[in-house]
Amino acid sequence: MESYEDEILCEEVRKYPHLYNSSLKDYKDAHMACNSWREIAQALGKDEILCRQRWKYLRDRYVKAAKMLKGKSGDAGEDTITMPRVVVMLGWLSKFIKHSTGNKLNDFRYLDEILCEEVRKYAHLYNSSLRDYKDAHMASNSWREIALALDKDETFCRQRWKYLRDRYVKAAKMLKGKSGDARGKRVPPIVYMLGWLSEFIKHRETDSNVEKLNEFSYGSDSLDTLKLECVASDLSDNNMEQNQKSDQFSQVQETVVARLSNYDEERGFDDEDMCFGKMVGRTLSKMTTRNKAHARLEISQVLFKWQMVECDSAVPK
């Protein structure tokens, strides 16, 4: 869109307060918004989706520029600050924009503290030694009461508690690992907030796991025995497959294979066919047992076929 079209778009949107005034009852009415954007698109002679996207782009630019100007206003006089064009164009939108501040973060931390204290009242939600620890009915009732106390959604409370608990476990584990290395390390706020949870958390001991691994690997012959058993099982499987394939050989095919094995005695070592046979043998030696059995079977079948052709041609008609 051109610059003058942006101005027209902003003025058209201004006519529909429910598109930008979050305090109105119809602010999130999708049906009203759809009708309003259709009328705006018709007034501009543009596509409705283009108008929506362009408005979002201009609004985001205004919010960003206004926030930057607000931060600079204390450092320099307003006369020395160059006002971006989007700020002038959307100045009327300032009273409907709420810039985020640190107060929102503080409110969220306060909510976390209340959540943790509420959960603390229901020991069966975190104490695994209790009989009712995995009682789904009791847990559901408890979370419903916690959600009512916080005036929040039950699913939100469950997910937020899991997030806070996981953060505490991770932070406490890191501090436990650093306790012998350095002093005066900054303790995360989550550790103070959920310090009462420490007696109900059982950290996995890395050292004991390593000792168990070493004991298994080096303290006994179990690993070697396991390897030998695996090799033996592989060999037995391969031998079984090879025997199954051998059973499929007919008596004539076995004769052909036997003749191939005695080929060195029947032909000279410098023969061209002998060199080809050696090449085939080297190729077979690089194959797995299963593939080798297939290849040998097919080679024997091909040789048998052409031997029969030779025999038929030698018989006088």
XYZ file of C-alpha atoms in Angstrom:
317
model
C 0.000 0.000 0.000
C 1.026 3.599 -0.588
C 1.490 6.053 2.286
C -1.815 7.784 1.629
C -3.560 4.389 1.581
C -2.112 3.653 5.034
C -3.635 6.883 6.309
C -7.022 5.977 4.795
C -6.787 2.484 6.324
C -6.061 3.918 9.788
C -8.954 6.338 9.546
C -11.316 3.594 8.411
C -10.270 1.322 11.280
C -10.786 4.218 13.682
C -14.509 4.119 12.839
C -14.794 0.637 14.382
C -13.658 0.893 18.040
C -14.349 -2.790 18.729
C -11.316 -3.597 16.535
C -8.815 -1.887 18.868
C -10.544 -0.988 22.161
C -10.128 -4.017 24.423
C -12.453 -2.562 27.066
C -15.503 -2.934 24.812
C -17.830 -5.889 25.125
C -17.629 -6.660 21.394
C -13.821 -6.505 21.245
C -13.457 -10.229 20.535
C -16.663 -10.672 18.567
C -15.406 -12.526 15.485
C -18.636 -12.015 13.513
C -18.638 -8.232 14.040
C -14.932 -8.038 13.240
C -15.427 -9.962 9.995
C -18.219 -7.622 8.888
C -16.181 -4.541 9.818
C -13.107 -5.688 7.897
C -15.268 -6.448 4.879
C -16.599 -2.871 4.929
C -13.074 -1.461 5.374
C -11.811 -3.515 2.423
C -14.675 -2.270 0.249
C -13.945 1.346 1.211
C -10.294 0.959 0.183
C -10.983 -1.271 -2.807
C -8.469 -3.801 -1.467
C -8.474 -7.405 -0.366
C -9.766 -8.029 3.167
C -6.765 -10.157 4.205
C -4.368 -7.482 2.926
C -6.150 -4.835 5.017
C -5.969 -6.984 8.157
C -2.276 -7.727 7.700
C -1.421 -4.116 6.899
C -3.251 -2.879 9.997
C -1.428 -5.374 12.204
C 1.889 -4.245 10.705
C 1.130 -0.536 11.283
C -0.172 -1.149 14.797
C 2.944 -3.150 15.774
C 5.187 -0.443 14.349
C 3.317 2.210 16.305
C 3.558 0.258 19.586
C 7.296 -0.259 19.120
C 7.956 3.370 18.154
C 5.807 4.749 20.980
C 7.598 2.566 23.512
C 10.999 3.749 22.304
C 9.922 7.393 22.455
C 8.600 6.878 25.961
C 11.993 5.555 27.041
C 13.868 8.455 25.441
C 11.579 11.199 26.766
C 13.448 11.350 30.068
C 16.856 11.744 28.399
C 16.174 14.460 25.842
C 13.651 17.175 25.250
C 10.654 16.461 23.060
C 11.782 19.111 20.561
C 14.987 17.203 19.784
C 13.200 13.849 19.228
C 12.105 13.101 15.659
C 8.593 11.713 15.684
C 8.184 8.729 13.341
C 5.430 9.091 10.780
C 3.509 6.117 12.175
C 3.347 7.786 15.614
C 1.781 10.894 14.108
C -0.600 8.832 11.993
C -1.797 6.619 14.893
C -1.552 9.095 17.780
C -5.226 8.542 18.583
C -4.420 4.899 19.389
C -2.225 5.752 22.403
C -4.975 5.558 25.013
C -5.906 2.051 23.865
C -2.369 0.648 24.081
C -1.075 -0.765 27.353
C 2.696 -1.084 27.367
C 3.998 -4.031 29.378
C 6.045 -3.174 32.457
C 7.819 -5.041 35.178
C 4.650 -5.010 37.291
C 3.201 -7.823 35.185
C 6.240 -9.975 35.908
C 5.965 -9.242 39.610
C 2.290 -10.179 39.543
C 3.164 -13.463 37.889
C 5.790 -14.238 40.539
C 3.263 -13.427 43.243
C 0.832 -15.843 41.578
C 3.522 -18.559 41.583
C 4.116 -18.048 45.301
C 0.404 -18.378 46.053
C 0.187 -21.493 43.876
C 3.098 -23.132 45.698
C 1.609 -22.351 49.092
C -1.773 -23.731 48.038
C -0.220 -26.941 46.709
C 1.700 -27.278 49.989
C -1.632 -27.736 51.792
C -2.293 -30.960 49.851
C 0.578 -33.306 50.746
C -0.766 -36.154 48.608
C 0.104 -34.113 45.503
C 3.865 -34.225 46.128
C 4.632 -36.725 48.920
C 5.135 -40.095 47.207
C 5.271 -41.950 50.536
C 1.599 -41.277 51.265
C -1.056 -43.837 50.486
C -3.189 -41.347 48.565
C -0.297 -40.092 46.403
C -1.696 -41.590 43.198
C -5.376 -41.230 44.039
C -6.728 -39.563 40.874
C -10.072 -38.657 42.471
C -8.447 -36.905 45.432
C -5.979 -35.141 43.160
C -8.774 -33.878 40.920
C -10.686 -32.477 43.886
C -7.558 -30.845 45.298
C -6.655 -29.177 42.021
C -10.207 -27.929 41.690
C -9.938 -26.266 45.110
C -6.519 -24.802 44.246
C -7.890 -23.371 41.002
C -10.800 -21.787 42.882
C -8.421 -20.259 45.427
C -6.323 -18.694 42.652
C -9.309 -17.895 40.417
C -7.508 -19.626 37.553
C -8.138 -22.542 35.238
C -7.444 -25.976 36.739
C -5.341 -27.083 33.750
C -3.259 -23.915 34.015
C -2.587 -24.575 37.712
C -1.505 -28.168 37.040
C 0.828 -27.189 34.197
C 2.296 -24.239 36.098
C 2.984 -26.406 39.139
C 4.741 -29.028 37.004
C 6.861 -26.288 35.407
C 7.825 -24.816 38.799
C 8.563 -28.230 40.300
C 10.799 -29.205 37.353
C 12.641 -25.884 37.619
C 13.204 -26.420 41.324
C 14.514 -29.978 40.837
C 16.941 -28.809 38.161
C 18.158 -25.811 40.189
C 18.536 -27.817 43.399
C 20.499 -30.509 41.577
C 22.868 -27.925 40.070
C 23.427 -26.288 43.457
C 24.112 -29.666 45.038
C 26.768 -30.338 42.404
C 28.408 -26.923 42.889
C 28.268 -26.916 46.687
C 31.755 -28.413 46.971
C 33.336 -26.241 44.279
C 32.458 -22.673 45.119
C 30.776 -20.614 47.770
C 28.581 -17.588 47.586
C 26.850 -18.731 44.408
C 23.609 -16.941 43.615
C 20.675 -19.098 44.668
C 17.740 -18.957 42.213
C 14.469 -17.592 43.678
C 12.718 -20.874 42.845
C 14.916 -22.657 45.404
C 13.748 -20.327 48.184
C 10.136 -20.544 47.046
C 10.062 -24.352 47.006
C 12.631 -25.081 49.704
C 10.049 -27.063 51.674
C 9.870 -29.534 48.771
C 13.463 -30.739 49.214
C 12.613 -33.589 51.587
C 10.170 -35.026 49.049
C 12.550 -34.950 46.060
C 14.891 -37.864 45.458
C 17.763 -36.946 43.145
C 19.340 -39.657 41.060
C 22.876 -40.305 42.216
C 25.182 -40.136 39.188
C 28.140 -41.660 41.060
C 26.232 -44.774 42.036
C 25.125 -45.261 38.448
C 28.721 -45.016 37.262
C 29.822 -47.532 39.871
C 27.115 -49.935 38.741
C 28.214 -49.481 35.139
C 31.864 -50.077 36.048
C 30.924 -53.112 38.091
C 29.046 -54.530 35.156
C 31.724 -53.668 32.616
C 34.940 -54.411 34.459
C 34.093 -56.116 37.743
C 32.721 -59.285 36.134
C 32.821 -61.333 32.970
C 29.129 -60.829 32.256
C 29.798 -58.448 29.367
C 32.188 -60.882 27.681
C 29.747 -63.701 28.244
C 26.980 -61.597 26.721
C 29.130 -60.873 23.655
C 29.950 -64.569 23.208
C 26.290 -65.481 23.510
C 25.366 -62.879 20.879
C 28.067 -64.140 18.494
C 27.018 -67.736 19.064
C 23.382 -66.899 18.407
C 24.314 -65.057 15.193
C 26.404 -68.015 14.010
C 23.655 -70.468 14.851
C 21.119 -68.346 12.948
C 23.433 -68.120 9.939
C 24.131 -71.840 10.033
C 20.431 -72.562 10.235
C 19.747 -70.362 7.217
C 22.621 -71.959 5.297
C 21.375 -75.455 6.143
C 17.895 -74.538 4.983
C 19.310 -73.310 1.696
C 21.502 -76.441 1.353
C 18.465 -78.646 1.818
C 16.889 -76.919 -1.164
C 19.729 -77.938 -3.449
C 18.828 -80.810 -5.696
C 21.231 -83.676 -6.283
C 22.134 -82.330 -9.723
C 22.863 -78.841 -8.320
C 25.104 -80.309 -5.621
C 27.001 -82.147 -8.323
C 27.525 -78.881 -10.203
C 28.813 -77.168 -7.052
C 31.161 -80.093 -6.398
C 32.514 -79.837 -9.905
C 33.076 -76.107 -9.398
C 35.129 -76.862 -6.288
C 37.326 -79.255 -8.286
C 37.671 -76.809 -11.135
C 41.323 -76.177 -10.332
C 42.216 -79.780 -11.049
C 40.322 -79.979 -14.351
C 41.521 -76.691 -15.876
C 44.845 -74.877 -15.958
C 45.557 -72.086 -13.504
C 46.353 -69.647 -16.306
C 43.028 -70.234 -18.025
C 40.766 -67.210 -18.572
C 37.813 -69.127 -17.067
C 39.901 -69.915 -14.015
C 40.600 -66.209 -13.459
C 36.891 -65.511 -13.720
C 36.186 -68.239 -11.165
C 38.675 -66.710 -8.743
C 37.021 -63.330 -9.163
C 33.636 -64.896 -8.384
C 35.118 -66.594 -5.335
C 36.584 -63.335 -3.991
C 33.231 -61.631 -4.512
C 31.416 -64.376 -2.627
C 33.865 -64.153 0.280
C 32.870 -60.514 0.885
C 29.153 -61.323 1.186
C 27.149 -62.172 4.276
C 26.250 -65.806 4.860
C 22.646 -65.302 3.777
C 23.464 -63.423 0.567
C 26.287 -65.850 -0.229
C 23.866 -68.795 -0.047
C 21.474 -67.040 -2.457
C 24.277 -66.160 -4.874
C 25.743 -69.656 -4.906
C 22.306 -71.148 -5.534
C 21.638 -68.848 -8.493
C 25.136 -69.385 -9.948
C 24.714 -73.137 -9.728
C 21.320 -72.884 -11.441
C 22.786 -70.839 -14.298
C 25.683 -73.260 -14.769
C 23.341 -76.243 -14.649
C 21.087 -74.672 -17.306
C 23.944 -74.135 -19.740
C 25.410 -77.568 -19.073
C 22.076 -79.064 -20.060
C 22.183 -77.005 -23.249
C 25.651 -78.387 -23.993
C 24.450 -81.940 -23.371
C 21.432 -81.504 -25.651
C 23.580 -80.090 -28.431
C 26.063 -82.981 -28.120
C 23.332 -85.632 -28.540
C 22.983 -86.566 -32.302
C 19.560 -85.993 -33.694
